[in-house]
Amino acid sequence: IAASALTVHLDNYIGAGHNSYLYEENGVFTPLVWDTNMVFGTFNYGIRKDGLINFYIDEPTAGPVNRYPLVDRLLSHEPYFERYIGYLEELMDGAFSLDVILPRIDQLVELVRPYARADTEMFYSYEDWERCITDDLRPPDVFEGWMAGGASPMLPWMIGHSESNALYSKFGVRSLWELVGADLTYEEVQSLEDCLSPENYDLFLLNYYGPLKSPQPPRQSGFGPNSLGLKSFIIARYESVRQQLNGERPSGSKWGAGNGAIMWMSEWFGG
């Protein structure tokens, strides 16, 4: 739990509630966690960037803590909570220390770079890969963060009559949302420029192809735009956890809401 909370691994028990087993042997339970390729807030479970950076350490769940009984029961027991905090401090002074993790990232980048440059099957381009080492790989949408795997919400729900008529004439649809999941040829995507305003055409390209707005097979429009800059996120996360441990920043909602509470308000109020 400490490692998942520190790295904001939400494609896991503390987020989506999956990619983990409890293995029992002679009365001792060991968590088995996998699918860690989307740690550091890449799988954000609808939590905005600021919420990922400042993910609460006292309530390390993406939603009400009582929805996660393993976390709820362990951390409500004071000796275990103190041990959990001890693990966080150990990680902050060790593997997650900026003096340790940032040079390690640089070493791994140098190791992987020639293979990334030669890989034609990545979700995104080599340029995306390089950029995301430090910078966010996401269109500048108003939500800042969105569930990994989905199209950016910046795509407009409504477009003008002339644009709608042009789309219907050419593609038989009246909404860009009907096209964003379609298997369009490169020529068809180019022809959209004649149907849409420059702003809407740009937004469609961002949703359809990702930040570079050009074909990068195999097209996988959900993951790249939701990836935070690796090193910049780790630096910000380290500082936030340090402040939470020192009492300089809130480390919980104090009422068990966990993280991303707005998403769960309807449950709390019976909606």
Short mmCIF file of C-alpha atoms in Angstrom, two decimals:
data_model
loop_
_atom_site.label_atom_id
_atom_site.label_comp_id
_atom_site.label_asym_id
_atom_site.label_seq_id
_atom_site.Cartn_x
_atom_site.Cartn_y
_atom_site.Cartn_z
CA ILE A 1 0.00 0.00 0.00
CA ALA A 2 2.86 2.38 0.84
CA ALA A 3 4.59 1.79 -2.48
CA SER A 4 1.33 2.09 -4.43
CA ALA A 5 0.37 5.31 -2.64
CA LEU A 6 3.79 6.87 -3.08
CA THR A 7 3.94 6.08 -6.81
CA VAL A 8 0.19 6.75 -7.30
CA HIS A 9 -0.37 3.31 -8.80
CA LEU A 10 -4.11 3.49 -9.43
CA ASP A 11 -4.27 0.66 -11.97
CA ASN A 12 -4.19 -1.43 -8.82
CA TYR A 13 -6.13 -2.21 -5.66
CA ILE A 14 -6.08 1.37 -4.30
CA GLY A 15 -7.56 2.71 -7.53
CA ALA A 16 -9.58 0.57 -9.90
CA GLY A 17 -9.43 -2.32 -7.41
CA HIS A 18 -7.83 -4.82 -9.76
CA ASN A 19 -4.41 -6.17 -10.83
CA SER A 20 -3.76 -7.63 -7.41
CA TYR A 21 -4.21 -10.91 -5.55
CA LEU A 22 -3.80 -11.88 -1.92
CA TYR A 23 -1.67 -15.03 -1.68
CA GLU A 24 -2.05 -16.96 1.57
CA GLU A 25 0.39 -19.51 2.94
CA ASN A 26 0.27 -20.79 6.53
CA GLY A 27 -1.91 -17.89 7.64
CA VAL A 28 0.36 -15.21 6.15
CA PHE A 29 -1.04 -13.08 3.33
CA THR A 30 1.18 -11.56 0.66
CA PRO A 31 -0.17 -9.04 -1.89
CA LEU A 32 0.75 -9.87 -5.48
CA VAL A 33 0.65 -6.75 -7.64
CA TRP A 34 1.27 -6.46 -11.36
CA ASP A 35 0.59 -4.28 -14.40
CA THR A 36 2.72 -1.42 -13.07
CA ASN A 37 3.32 0.25 -16.45
CA MET A 38 0.88 3.05 -15.56
CA VAL A 39 2.26 4.13 -12.19
CA PHE A 40 3.12 7.77 -11.43
CA GLY A 41 -0.43 8.88 -12.16
CA THR A 42 -0.62 7.70 -15.77
CA PHE A 43 -3.73 5.68 -14.92
CA ASN A 44 -5.36 8.56 -13.08
CA TYR A 45 -8.87 7.16 -12.42
CA GLY A 46 -10.39 10.52 -13.29
CA ILE A 47 -8.34 12.42 -10.70
CA ARG A 48 -6.86 15.70 -11.91
CA LYS A 49 -3.16 16.36 -12.05
CA ASP A 50 -3.06 18.37 -8.82
CA GLY A 51 -4.91 15.59 -7.02
CA LEU A 52 -2.44 12.99 -8.30
CA ILE A 53 0.56 15.00 -7.15
CA ASN A 54 -1.03 15.55 -3.73
CA PHE A 55 -2.58 12.07 -3.41
CA TYR A 56 -3.35 11.68 0.31
CA ILE A 57 -1.03 9.35 2.21
CA ASP A 58 -3.41 8.91 5.17
CA GLU A 59 -6.31 7.99 2.87
CA PRO A 60 -4.49 6.33 -0.06
CA THR A 61 -7.55 5.35 -2.08
CA ALA A 62 -9.18 6.72 -5.24
CA GLY A 63 -12.55 7.22 -3.61
CA PRO A 64 -14.06 6.61 -0.15
CA VAL A 65 -11.71 4.54 1.99
CA ASN A 66 -14.50 2.19 3.07
CA ARG A 67 -14.74 0.95 -0.52
CA TYR A 68 -11.25 -0.56 -0.05
CA PRO A 69 -11.55 -2.85 2.99
CA LEU A 70 -7.92 -4.00 2.91
CA VAL A 71 -6.70 -0.41 3.22
CA ASP A 72 -9.50 0.60 5.58
CA ARG A 73 -8.92 -2.22 8.07
CA LEU A 74 -5.13 -2.15 8.00
CA LEU A 75 -4.69 1.61 8.37
CA SER A 76 -7.40 1.94 11.02
CA HIS A 77 -5.23 -0.26 13.27
CA GLU A 78 -2.74 2.17 14.82
CA PRO A 79 0.31 -0.16 14.97
CA TYR A 80 -0.16 -1.03 11.28
CA PHE A 81 -0.71 2.61 10.35
CA GLU A 82 2.54 3.53 12.08
CA ARG A 83 4.32 0.73 10.22
CA TYR A 84 2.82 1.98 6.95
CA ILE A 85 4.12 5.51 7.64
CA GLY A 86 7.48 3.97 8.46
CA TYR A 87 7.55 2.28 5.07
CA LEU A 88 6.77 5.60 3.38
CA GLU A 89 9.61 7.28 5.22
CA GLU A 90 11.94 4.41 4.36
CA LEU A 91 11.08 4.74 0.68
CA MET A 92 11.41 8.54 0.77
CA ASP A 93 14.90 8.19 2.26
CA GLY A 94 15.83 5.31 -0.05
CA ALA A 95 14.50 4.15 -3.41
CA PHE A 96 12.21 7.17 -3.91
CA SER A 97 14.79 9.73 -2.78
CA LEU A 98 15.39 12.19 -5.62
CA ASP A 99 19.13 11.56 -5.30
CA VAL A 100 18.43 7.90 -6.05
CA ILE A 101 15.44 7.74 -8.37
CA LEU A 102 16.30 10.55 -10.82
CA PRO A 103 19.79 9.21 -11.67
CA ARG A 104 18.22 5.74 -11.97
CA ILE A 105 15.69 7.09 -14.47
CA ASP A 106 18.53 8.65 -16.47
CA GLN A 107 20.34 5.29 -16.53
CA LEU A 108 17.22 3.48 -17.73
CA VAL A 109 16.51 6.13 -20.34
CA GLU A 110 19.97 5.64 -21.81
CA LEU A 111 19.45 1.88 -21.76
CA VAL A 112 16.05 1.99 -23.46
CA ARG A 113 16.55 4.94 -25.84
CA PRO A 114 18.05 3.05 -28.83
CA TYR A 115 15.26 0.46 -28.64
CA ALA A 116 12.57 3.11 -28.32
CA ARG A 117 13.98 4.91 -31.35
CA ALA A 118 13.86 1.70 -33.39
CA ASP A 119 10.46 0.49 -32.15
CA THR A 120 7.71 0.81 -34.76
CA GLU A 121 5.02 -0.76 -32.56
CA MET A 122 4.89 1.69 -29.64
CA PHE A 123 1.56 3.31 -28.76
CA TYR A 124 3.08 6.68 -29.70
CA SER A 125 6.08 8.05 -31.51
CA TYR A 126 9.67 8.21 -30.40
CA GLU A 127 9.28 11.99 -30.05
CA ASP A 128 6.42 11.41 -27.60
CA TRP A 129 8.61 9.00 -25.65
CA GLU A 130 11.40 11.54 -25.30
CA ARG A 131 9.06 14.37 -24.40
CA CYS A 132 7.25 12.39 -21.70
CA ILE A 133 10.46 11.83 -19.74
CA THR A 134 9.99 15.37 -18.45
CA ASP A 135 6.82 16.90 -19.95
CA ASP A 136 3.15 15.93 -19.77
CA LEU A 137 1.90 14.10 -22.84
CA ARG A 138 -1.65 15.39 -22.82
CA PRO A 139 -3.72 17.89 -24.78
CA PRO A 140 -4.44 21.03 -22.70
CA ASP A 141 -8.04 20.09 -21.91
CA VAL A 142 -10.07 21.75 -19.18
CA PHE A 143 -10.27 18.56 -17.10
CA GLU A 144 -6.45 18.25 -16.78
CA GLY A 145 -6.79 14.55 -16.08
CA TRP A 146 -9.11 11.89 -17.44
CA MET A 147 -9.54 8.16 -17.14
CA ALA A 148 -6.72 6.55 -19.08
CA GLY A 149 -8.01 4.70 -22.11
CA GLY A 150 -10.71 7.19 -23.11
CA ALA A 151 -10.86 10.05 -25.53
CA SER A 152 -10.08 13.51 -24.21
CA PRO A 153 -13.23 15.35 -23.03
CA MET A 154 -12.05 18.44 -24.84
CA LEU A 155 -13.80 17.11 -27.96
CA PRO A 156 -16.96 19.24 -28.36
CA TRP A 157 -20.35 17.62 -27.93
CA MET A 158 -22.04 20.15 -30.20
CA ILE A 159 -20.77 21.69 -33.44
CA GLY A 160 -22.23 24.29 -35.79
CA HIS A 161 -24.96 23.50 -38.34
CA SER A 162 -22.66 23.96 -41.32
CA GLU A 163 -20.06 21.64 -39.81
CA SER A 164 -22.72 19.09 -38.86
CA ASN A 165 -24.19 19.16 -42.38
CA ALA A 166 -20.75 18.76 -43.93
CA LEU A 167 -20.03 15.74 -41.72
CA TYR A 168 -23.36 14.17 -42.61
CA SER A 169 -22.79 14.72 -46.30
CA LYS A 170 -19.35 13.14 -46.26
CA PHE A 171 -19.52 10.54 -43.46
CA GLY A 172 -23.19 10.10 -42.62
CA VAL A 173 -22.74 11.34 -39.04
CA ARG A 174 -23.44 14.66 -37.33
CA SER A 175 -21.13 14.41 -34.29
CA LEU A 176 -17.35 14.27 -33.96
CA TRP A 177 -17.86 11.72 -31.20
CA GLU A 178 -19.27 9.35 -33.81
CA LEU A 179 -16.04 9.65 -35.78
CA VAL A 180 -13.37 9.58 -33.07
CA GLY A 181 -13.66 5.81 -32.67
CA ALA A 182 -14.00 5.07 -36.38
CA ASP A 183 -11.29 3.42 -38.45
CA LEU A 184 -10.61 6.31 -40.83
CA THR A 185 -7.98 6.38 -43.52
CA TYR A 186 -5.35 9.10 -43.44
CA GLU A 187 -7.00 10.68 -46.49
CA GLU A 188 -10.41 10.70 -44.77
CA VAL A 189 -8.95 12.41 -41.72
CA GLN A 190 -7.32 15.02 -43.96
CA SER A 191 -10.64 15.65 -45.72
CA LEU A 192 -12.18 16.60 -42.37
CA GLU A 193 -10.29 19.85 -42.58
CA ASP A 194 -12.78 20.95 -45.23
CA CYS A 195 -15.72 20.12 -42.95
CA LEU A 196 -14.65 21.68 -39.67
CA SER A 197 -13.47 24.94 -38.23
CA PRO A 198 -9.68 25.06 -37.64
CA GLU A 199 -10.26 24.82 -33.88
CA ASN A 200 -12.52 21.75 -34.09
CA TYR A 201 -10.24 20.07 -36.64
CA ASP A 202 -7.31 20.55 -34.28
CA LEU A 203 -9.29 19.12 -31.36
CA PHE A 204 -10.30 16.10 -33.44
CA LEU A 205 -6.67 15.39 -34.37
CA LEU A 206 -5.65 15.60 -30.71
CA ASN A 207 -8.33 13.09 -29.77
CA TYR A 208 -7.85 10.79 -32.74
CA TYR A 209 -4.06 10.64 -32.92
CA GLY A 210 -2.77 12.14 -29.68
CA PRO A 211 -0.63 15.21 -29.01
CA LEU A 212 1.43 14.99 -32.21
CA LYS A 213 -1.78 15.03 -34.26
CA SER A 214 -0.43 12.62 -36.86
CA PRO A 215 -0.77 8.86 -37.49
CA GLN A 216 1.37 6.72 -35.20
CA PRO A 217 0.44 3.06 -35.66
CA PRO A 218 -0.92 1.29 -33.84
CA ARG A 219 -3.28 4.14 -32.93
CA GLN A 220 -3.96 4.14 -29.19
CA SER A 221 -5.46 7.53 -28.42
CA GLY A 222 -6.24 6.99 -24.74
CA PHE A 223 -2.93 6.31 -23.05
CA GLY A 224 -0.44 8.85 -24.34
CA PRO A 225 -2.44 12.03 -23.70
CA ASN A 226 -2.94 10.99 -20.08
CA SER A 227 0.74 10.42 -19.26
CA LEU A 228 2.37 12.91 -16.93
CA GLY A 229 5.98 13.93 -17.40
CA LEU A 230 7.87 11.23 -15.49
CA LYS A 231 10.64 13.19 -13.81
CA SER A 232 8.61 16.35 -13.22
CA PHE A 233 5.80 14.31 -11.63
CA ILE A 234 8.18 12.41 -9.36
CA ILE A 235 9.81 15.64 -8.16
CA ALA A 236 6.41 17.18 -7.40
CA ARG A 237 5.13 13.99 -5.76
CA TYR A 238 8.22 13.69 -3.56
CA GLU A 239 7.78 17.25 -2.31
CA SER A 240 4.07 16.71 -1.63
CA VAL A 241 4.64 13.53 0.37
CA ARG A 242 7.45 15.22 2.31
CA GLN A 243 5.06 18.03 3.21
CA GLN A 244 2.31 15.58 4.16
CA LEU A 245 4.65 13.63 6.42
CA ASN A 246 5.78 16.88 8.08
CA GLY A 247 2.23 18.16 8.58
CA GLU A 248 2.75 21.04 6.15
CA ARG A 249 0.05 19.81 3.77
CA PRO A 250 -3.23 17.92 4.36
CA SER A 251 -2.64 14.16 4.29
CA GLY A 252 -6.31 13.18 4.23
CA SER A 253 -9.85 14.46 3.97
CA LYS A 254 -10.39 13.67 7.67
CA TRP A 255 -13.78 12.14 6.86
CA GLY A 256 -12.77 9.12 4.82
CA ALA A 257 -13.48 10.55 1.37
CA GLY A 258 -10.13 9.43 -0.02
CA ASN A 259 -8.95 11.01 -3.26
CA GLY A 260 -11.11 12.25 -6.12
CA ALA A 261 -14.01 12.83 -3.73
CA ILE A 262 -16.05 14.84 -6.24
CA MET A 263 -16.44 11.71 -8.35
CA TRP A 264 -18.09 9.92 -5.47
CA MET A 265 -20.37 12.65 -4.05
CA SER A 266 -23.48 11.03 -5.43
CA GLU A 267 -22.77 7.91 -3.38
CA TRP A 268 -22.25 9.89 -0.19
CA PHE A 269 -25.48 11.82 -0.62
CA GLY A 270 -27.59 9.00 -2.03
CA GLY A 271 -27.70 10.28 -5.61
#
